[in-house]
């Protein structure tokens, strides 16, 4: 058992800073210049520098606490960010300077070490909240698509061994509380109170520090997978395909056939590859919202209830069983989801690989045009997932087919430029 680390420990009371004491660097959310906006400082190495509520890494902060408690990690460790800068640069885009368009992530999170270098030199411990790298992904379904001729091996996007070349970004949530409250049509005071109470009082600053307007919530973030050239995402003369996918571990990873999640995810990737190979780009947004954000335990409890009810699993009782266990049908609240699209600079999506009306409404309400909605092909729906599909259609979750007219379709095809 490691010995406790030697760094002295003390409890910091959460209160307003002294009238004559040091003040943290202010954050002016939505400012056009990063130095005017101010850095996000959520590290614990110097308490007086902190200008937000919460810490980095979301729910993984609890593992960091265990590492500190066991002596494996020193509390004053400061990250060495040498050679960690993004391999591809995204932005800045006009949406970054709009406090209404992005409220749940820090648009400067990937380039913090560059744009806030002056503060780094002064000893401020500023951590990135976004990391961008290159990668290859390989899925057997994509190899099958190549074998059947739906995807082409081009040596650049699709390799001969089945590897798909992508740029990917990991994003931690950073919530601007006034903007979150406005997005949901509630008061900031009610939002702060609910967050404080429903986390068991974990973050007292939510109610004691109204001067701190930014919160790093202890939740999972999201990952963006980009197929094709970054520049094509914002080029209105090139087609763009997007799939926004909410996590489903059972299907996405382990291939459960009770839902359409993995088949739809793979279909979305395939559409993104096709679009990128025709000169455009494809974007997969993978959100950590397991079980419609109800959690995996609740999800499995609902599975049991659905299968054991009289008459077996039925579409007409699908959501009723969920509400009996969770009290609500869905807690994903897609209102925050378009923020990542604004971060990417997206203003129009030519092919939205989704039938979800919740996602469609959230994106279009955010001012992003959707030209075509791409449903999952019938032959990709597992037999055991028919109940889910029918239940969601009946509840208004899904719209089948697309919203294209002939002129729009011709326009998209006309923008399939050479890569």
PDB file of C-alpha atoms in Angstrom, residues 65-224:
ATOM      1  CA  UNK A  65      -8.989  11.712  -5.904  1.00  0.00           C
ATOM      2  CA  UNK A  66      -8.290   8.019  -5.276  1.00  0.00           C
ATOM      3  CA  UNK A  67      -4.852   8.393  -6.823  1.00  0.00           C
ATOM      4  CA  UNK A  68      -4.107  11.311  -4.492  1.00  0.00           C
ATOM      5  CA  UNK A  69      -5.527   9.557  -1.431  1.00  0.00           C
ATOM      6  CA  UNK A  70      -3.464   6.416  -2.113  1.00  0.00           C
ATOM      7  CA  UNK A  71      -0.283   8.404  -2.643  1.00  0.00           C
ATOM      8  CA  UNK A  72       0.058   7.528  -6.321  1.00  0.00           C
ATOM      9  CA  UNK A  73      -0.404  11.155  -7.409  1.00  0.00           C
ATOM     10  CA  UNK A  74       0.992  14.316  -5.874  1.00  0.00           C
ATOM     11  CA  UNK A  75      -1.574  17.064  -5.412  1.00  0.00           C
ATOM     12  CA  UNK A  76       0.819  19.653  -6.823  1.00  0.00           C
ATOM     13  CA  UNK A  77       1.491  17.751 -10.056  1.00  0.00           C
ATOM     14  CA  UNK A  78       1.476  20.056 -13.032  1.00  0.00           C
ATOM     15  CA  UNK A  79       0.950  18.611 -16.501  1.00  0.00           C
ATOM     16  CA  UNK A  80       3.844  18.831 -18.966  1.00  0.00           C
ATOM     17  CA  UNK A  81       2.031  19.813 -22.183  1.00  0.00           C
ATOM     18  CA  UNK A  82       5.070  19.578 -24.459  1.00  0.00           C
ATOM     19  CA  UNK A  83       4.059  18.300 -27.930  1.00  0.00           C
ATOM     20  CA  UNK A  84       0.405  17.860 -26.920  1.00  0.00           C
ATOM     21  CA  UNK A  85      -0.992  20.576 -29.195  1.00  0.00           C
ATOM     22  CA  UNK A  86      -3.662  19.603 -31.780  1.00  0.00           C
ATOM     23  CA  UNK A  87      -2.466  17.757 -34.873  1.00  0.00           C
ATOM     24  CA  UNK A  88      -5.186  19.575 -36.803  1.00  0.00           C
ATOM     25  CA  UNK A  89      -6.484  23.047 -36.042  1.00  0.00           C
ATOM     26  CA  UNK A  90     -10.200  23.744 -35.872  1.00  0.00           C
ATOM     27  CA  UNK A  91     -11.442  27.320 -35.907  1.00  0.00           C
ATOM     28  CA  UNK A  92     -11.734  29.905 -34.677  1.00  0.00           C
ATOM     29  CA  UNK A  93     -15.175  30.356 -36.192  1.00  0.00           C
ATOM     30  CA  UNK A  94     -17.648  33.260 -35.784  1.00  0.00           C
ATOM     31  CA  UNK A  95     -19.818  31.034 -33.574  1.00  0.00           C
ATOM     32  CA  UNK A  96     -17.033  30.963 -30.975  1.00  0.00           C
ATOM     33  CA  UNK A  97     -17.736  34.607 -30.221  1.00  0.00           C
ATOM     34  CA  UNK A  98     -21.480  34.124 -29.783  1.00  0.00           C
ATOM     35  CA  UNK A  99     -22.432  33.513 -26.149  1.00  0.00           C
ATOM     36  CA  UNK A 100     -25.761  32.047 -27.251  1.00  0.00           C
ATOM     37  CA  UNK A 101     -24.381  29.472 -29.719  1.00  0.00           C
ATOM     38  CA  UNK A 102     -21.866  27.698 -27.459  1.00  0.00           C
ATOM     39  CA  UNK A 103     -22.625  27.314 -23.749  1.00  0.00           C
ATOM     40  CA  UNK A 104     -21.555  23.750 -22.855  1.00  0.00           C
ATOM     41  CA  UNK A 105     -17.956  23.480 -24.129  1.00  0.00           C
ATOM     42  CA  UNK A 106     -14.972  25.809 -24.207  1.00  0.00           C
ATOM     43  CA  UNK A 107     -14.302  26.656 -27.876  1.00  0.00           C
ATOM     44  CA  UNK A 108     -10.700  27.547 -26.988  1.00  0.00           C
ATOM     45  CA  UNK A 109     -10.228  24.300 -25.073  1.00  0.00           C
ATOM     46  CA  UNK A 110      -7.906  22.716 -27.658  1.00  0.00           C
ATOM     47  CA  UNK A 111      -5.616  25.719 -28.070  1.00  0.00           C
ATOM     48  CA  UNK A 112      -5.477  26.936 -24.479  1.00  0.00           C
ATOM     49  CA  UNK A 113      -1.701  26.506 -24.261  1.00  0.00           C
ATOM     50  CA  UNK A 114      -1.289  28.708 -27.358  1.00  0.00           C
ATOM     51  CA  UNK A 115      -3.774  31.517 -26.808  1.00  0.00           C
ATOM     52  CA  UNK A 116      -3.148  31.792 -23.057  1.00  0.00           C
ATOM     53  CA  UNK A 117       0.655  31.395 -23.160  1.00  0.00           C
ATOM     54  CA  UNK A 118       1.078  34.676 -21.274  1.00  0.00           C
ATOM     55  CA  UNK A 119      -0.767  33.226 -18.294  1.00  0.00           C
ATOM     56  CA  UNK A 120       1.223  29.985 -18.502  1.00  0.00           C
ATOM     57  CA  UNK A 121       4.424  32.022 -18.242  1.00  0.00           C
ATOM     58  CA  UNK A 122       3.021  33.692 -15.118  1.00  0.00           C
ATOM     59  CA  UNK A 123       2.558  30.326 -13.427  1.00  0.00           C
ATOM     60  CA  UNK A 124      -1.129  29.691 -14.070  1.00  0.00           C
ATOM     61  CA  UNK A 125      -1.920  25.970 -14.357  1.00  0.00           C
ATOM     62  CA  UNK A 126      -4.296  25.960 -17.328  1.00  0.00           C
ATOM     63  CA  UNK A 127      -5.325  22.568 -18.738  1.00  0.00           C
ATOM     64  CA  UNK A 128      -6.825  21.880 -22.182  1.00  0.00           C
ATOM     65  CA  UNK A 129     -10.433  20.678 -22.213  1.00  0.00           C
ATOM     66  CA  UNK A 130     -10.218  19.477 -25.828  1.00  0.00           C
ATOM     67  CA  UNK A 131      -7.580  17.273 -27.436  1.00  0.00           C
ATOM     68  CA  UNK A 132      -7.306  16.647 -31.190  1.00  0.00           C
ATOM     69  CA  UNK A 133      -5.354  13.776 -32.745  1.00  0.00           C
ATOM     70  CA  UNK A 134      -5.219  11.492 -35.790  1.00  0.00           C
ATOM     71  CA  UNK A 135      -6.217   7.838 -35.724  1.00  0.00           C
ATOM     72  CA  UNK A 136      -7.241   4.773 -37.685  1.00  0.00           C
ATOM     73  CA  UNK A 137     -10.432   2.886 -36.871  1.00  0.00           C
ATOM     74  CA  UNK A 138     -11.266  -0.559 -38.181  1.00  0.00           C
ATOM     75  CA  UNK A 139     -14.710  -2.163 -37.987  1.00  0.00           C
ATOM     76  CA  UNK A 140     -15.714  -5.434 -39.641  1.00  0.00           C
ATOM     77  CA  UNK A 141     -18.861  -3.823 -41.063  1.00  0.00           C
ATOM     78  CA  UNK A 142     -16.717  -1.332 -42.986  1.00  0.00           C
ATOM     79  CA  UNK A 143     -14.648  -4.149 -44.432  1.00  0.00           C
ATOM     80  CA  UNK A 144     -17.916  -5.773 -45.515  1.00  0.00           C
ATOM     81  CA  UNK A 145     -19.017  -2.499 -47.140  1.00  0.00           C
ATOM     82  CA  UNK A 146     -15.769  -2.456 -49.102  1.00  0.00           C
ATOM     83  CA  UNK A 147     -16.228  -6.094 -50.134  1.00  0.00           C
ATOM     84  CA  UNK A 148     -19.778  -5.336 -51.351  1.00  0.00           C
ATOM     85  CA  UNK A 149     -18.678  -2.246 -53.258  1.00  0.00           C
ATOM     86  CA  UNK A 150     -20.513   0.365 -51.144  1.00  0.00           C
ATOM     87  CA  UNK A 151     -17.178   1.854 -50.059  1.00  0.00           C
ATOM     88  CA  UNK A 152     -14.063   2.256 -52.164  1.00  0.00           C
ATOM     89  CA  UNK A 153     -10.450   1.783 -51.074  1.00  0.00           C
ATOM     90  CA  UNK A 154      -8.741   5.047 -52.017  1.00  0.00           C
ATOM     91  CA  UNK A 155      -5.556   4.672 -49.986  1.00  0.00           C
ATOM     92  CA  UNK A 156      -6.164   8.012 -48.256  1.00  0.00           C
ATOM     93  CA  UNK A 157      -9.469   7.745 -46.420  1.00  0.00           C
ATOM     94  CA  UNK A 158     -10.031   3.990 -46.678  1.00  0.00           C
ATOM     95  CA  UNK A 159      -6.956   1.800 -46.603  1.00  0.00           C
ATOM     96  CA  UNK A 160      -6.668  -1.598 -48.243  1.00  0.00           C
ATOM     97  CA  UNK A 161      -6.568  -3.349 -44.840  1.00  0.00           C
ATOM     98  CA  UNK A 162      -9.923  -1.824 -43.866  1.00  0.00           C
ATOM     99  CA  UNK A 163      -8.508   1.024 -41.782  1.00  0.00           C
ATOM    100  CA  UNK A 164     -10.468   4.265 -41.884  1.00  0.00           C
ATOM    101  CA  UNK A 165      -8.341   7.387 -41.365  1.00  0.00           C
ATOM    102  CA  UNK A 166      -9.963   9.965 -39.091  1.00  0.00           C
ATOM    103  CA  UNK A 167      -9.229  13.081 -37.114  1.00  0.00           C
ATOM    104  CA  UNK A 168     -10.742  12.810 -33.651  1.00  0.00           C
ATOM    105  CA  UNK A 169     -11.344  15.236 -30.827  1.00  0.00           C
ATOM    106  CA  UNK A 170     -12.101  14.448 -27.191  1.00  0.00           C
ATOM    107  CA  UNK A 171     -14.139  17.177 -25.492  1.00  0.00           C
ATOM    108  CA  UNK A 172     -14.830  17.756 -21.802  1.00  0.00           C
ATOM    109  CA  UNK A 173     -18.008  19.635 -20.845  1.00  0.00           C
ATOM    110  CA  UNK A 174     -17.569  23.251 -19.732  1.00  0.00           C
ATOM    111  CA  UNK A 175     -20.868  24.858 -18.787  1.00  0.00           C
ATOM    112  CA  UNK A 176     -21.509  28.598 -18.875  1.00  0.00           C
ATOM    113  CA  UNK A 177     -24.319  28.627 -16.320  1.00  0.00           C
ATOM    114  CA  UNK A 178     -26.169  31.776 -17.484  1.00  0.00           C
ATOM    115  CA  UNK A 179     -26.182  30.365 -21.032  1.00  0.00           C
ATOM    116  CA  UNK A 180     -27.310  26.899 -19.901  1.00  0.00           C
ATOM    117  CA  UNK A 181     -30.184  28.454 -17.949  1.00  0.00           C
ATOM    118  CA  UNK A 182     -31.209  30.583 -20.924  1.00  0.00           C
ATOM    119  CA  UNK A 183     -31.084  27.550 -23.247  1.00  0.00           C
ATOM    120  CA  UNK A 184     -33.553  25.694 -20.998  1.00  0.00           C
ATOM    121  CA  UNK A 185     -35.741  28.715 -20.268  1.00  0.00           C
ATOM    122  CA  UNK A 186     -35.116  28.678 -16.512  1.00  0.00           C
ATOM    123  CA  UNK A 187     -33.489  31.065 -14.069  1.00  0.00           C
ATOM    124  CA  UNK A 188     -29.821  30.685 -13.266  1.00  0.00           C
ATOM    125  CA  UNK A 189     -30.718  30.534  -9.574  1.00  0.00           C
ATOM    126  CA  UNK A 190     -33.030  27.550 -10.147  1.00  0.00           C
ATOM    127  CA  UNK A 191     -30.363  25.822 -12.234  1.00  0.00           C
ATOM    128  CA  UNK A 192     -27.685  26.324  -9.591  1.00  0.00           C
ATOM    129  CA  UNK A 193     -29.977  25.113  -6.813  1.00  0.00           C
ATOM    130  CA  UNK A 194     -30.964  21.960  -8.726  1.00  0.00           C
ATOM    131  CA  UNK A 195     -27.343  21.151  -9.602  1.00  0.00           C
ATOM    132  CA  UNK A 196     -26.317  21.646  -5.968  1.00  0.00           C
ATOM    133  CA  UNK A 197     -29.123  19.539  -4.528  1.00  0.00           C
ATOM    134  CA  UNK A 198     -29.097  16.730  -7.096  1.00  0.00           C
ATOM    135  CA  UNK A 199     -25.358  16.163  -6.640  1.00  0.00           C
ATOM    136  CA  UNK A 200     -25.847  15.828  -2.899  1.00  0.00           C
ATOM    137  CA  UNK A 201     -24.220  19.196  -2.218  1.00  0.00           C
ATOM    138  CA  UNK A 202     -21.013  18.129  -3.973  1.00  0.00           C
ATOM    139  CA  UNK A 203     -20.362  21.645  -5.300  1.00  0.00           C
ATOM    140  CA  UNK A 204     -21.397  24.227  -2.671  1.00  0.00           C
ATOM    141  CA  UNK A 205     -19.899  27.003  -4.813  1.00  0.00           C
ATOM    142  CA  UNK A 206     -22.964  26.655  -7.003  1.00  0.00           C
ATOM    143  CA  UNK A 207     -24.914  28.455  -4.288  1.00  0.00           C
ATOM    144  CA  UNK A 208     -22.149  30.334  -2.464  1.00  0.00           C
ATOM    145  CA  UNK A 209     -20.184  31.733  -5.416  1.00  0.00           C
ATOM    146  CA  UNK A 210     -22.524  33.516  -7.799  1.00  0.00           C
ATOM    147  CA  UNK A 211     -19.455  35.347  -9.100  1.00  0.00           C
ATOM    148  CA  UNK A 212     -18.239  32.099 -10.696  1.00  0.00           C
ATOM    149  CA  UNK A 213     -20.348  31.544 -13.810  1.00  0.00           C
ATOM    150  CA  UNK A 214     -18.571  28.527 -15.327  1.00  0.00           C
ATOM    151  CA  UNK A 215     -19.004  24.950 -14.084  1.00  0.00           C
ATOM    152  CA  UNK A 216     -17.167  21.786 -15.105  1.00  0.00           C
ATOM    153  CA  UNK A 217     -19.797  19.111 -14.386  1.00  0.00           C
ATOM    154  CA  UNK A 218     -18.809  15.563 -13.277  1.00  0.00           C
ATOM    155  CA  UNK A 219     -20.260  13.910 -16.391  1.00  0.00           C
ATOM    156  CA  UNK A 220     -18.935  12.242 -19.522  1.00  0.00           C
ATOM    157  CA  UNK A 221     -17.995  14.362 -22.496  1.00  0.00           C
ATOM    158  CA  UNK A 222     -18.052  13.543 -26.183  1.00  0.00           C
ATOM    159  CA  UNK A 223     -15.777  12.468 -29.007  1.00  0.00           C
ATOM    160  CA  UNK A 224     -15.851  13.810 -32.556  1.00  0.00           C
TER     161      UNK A 224
END
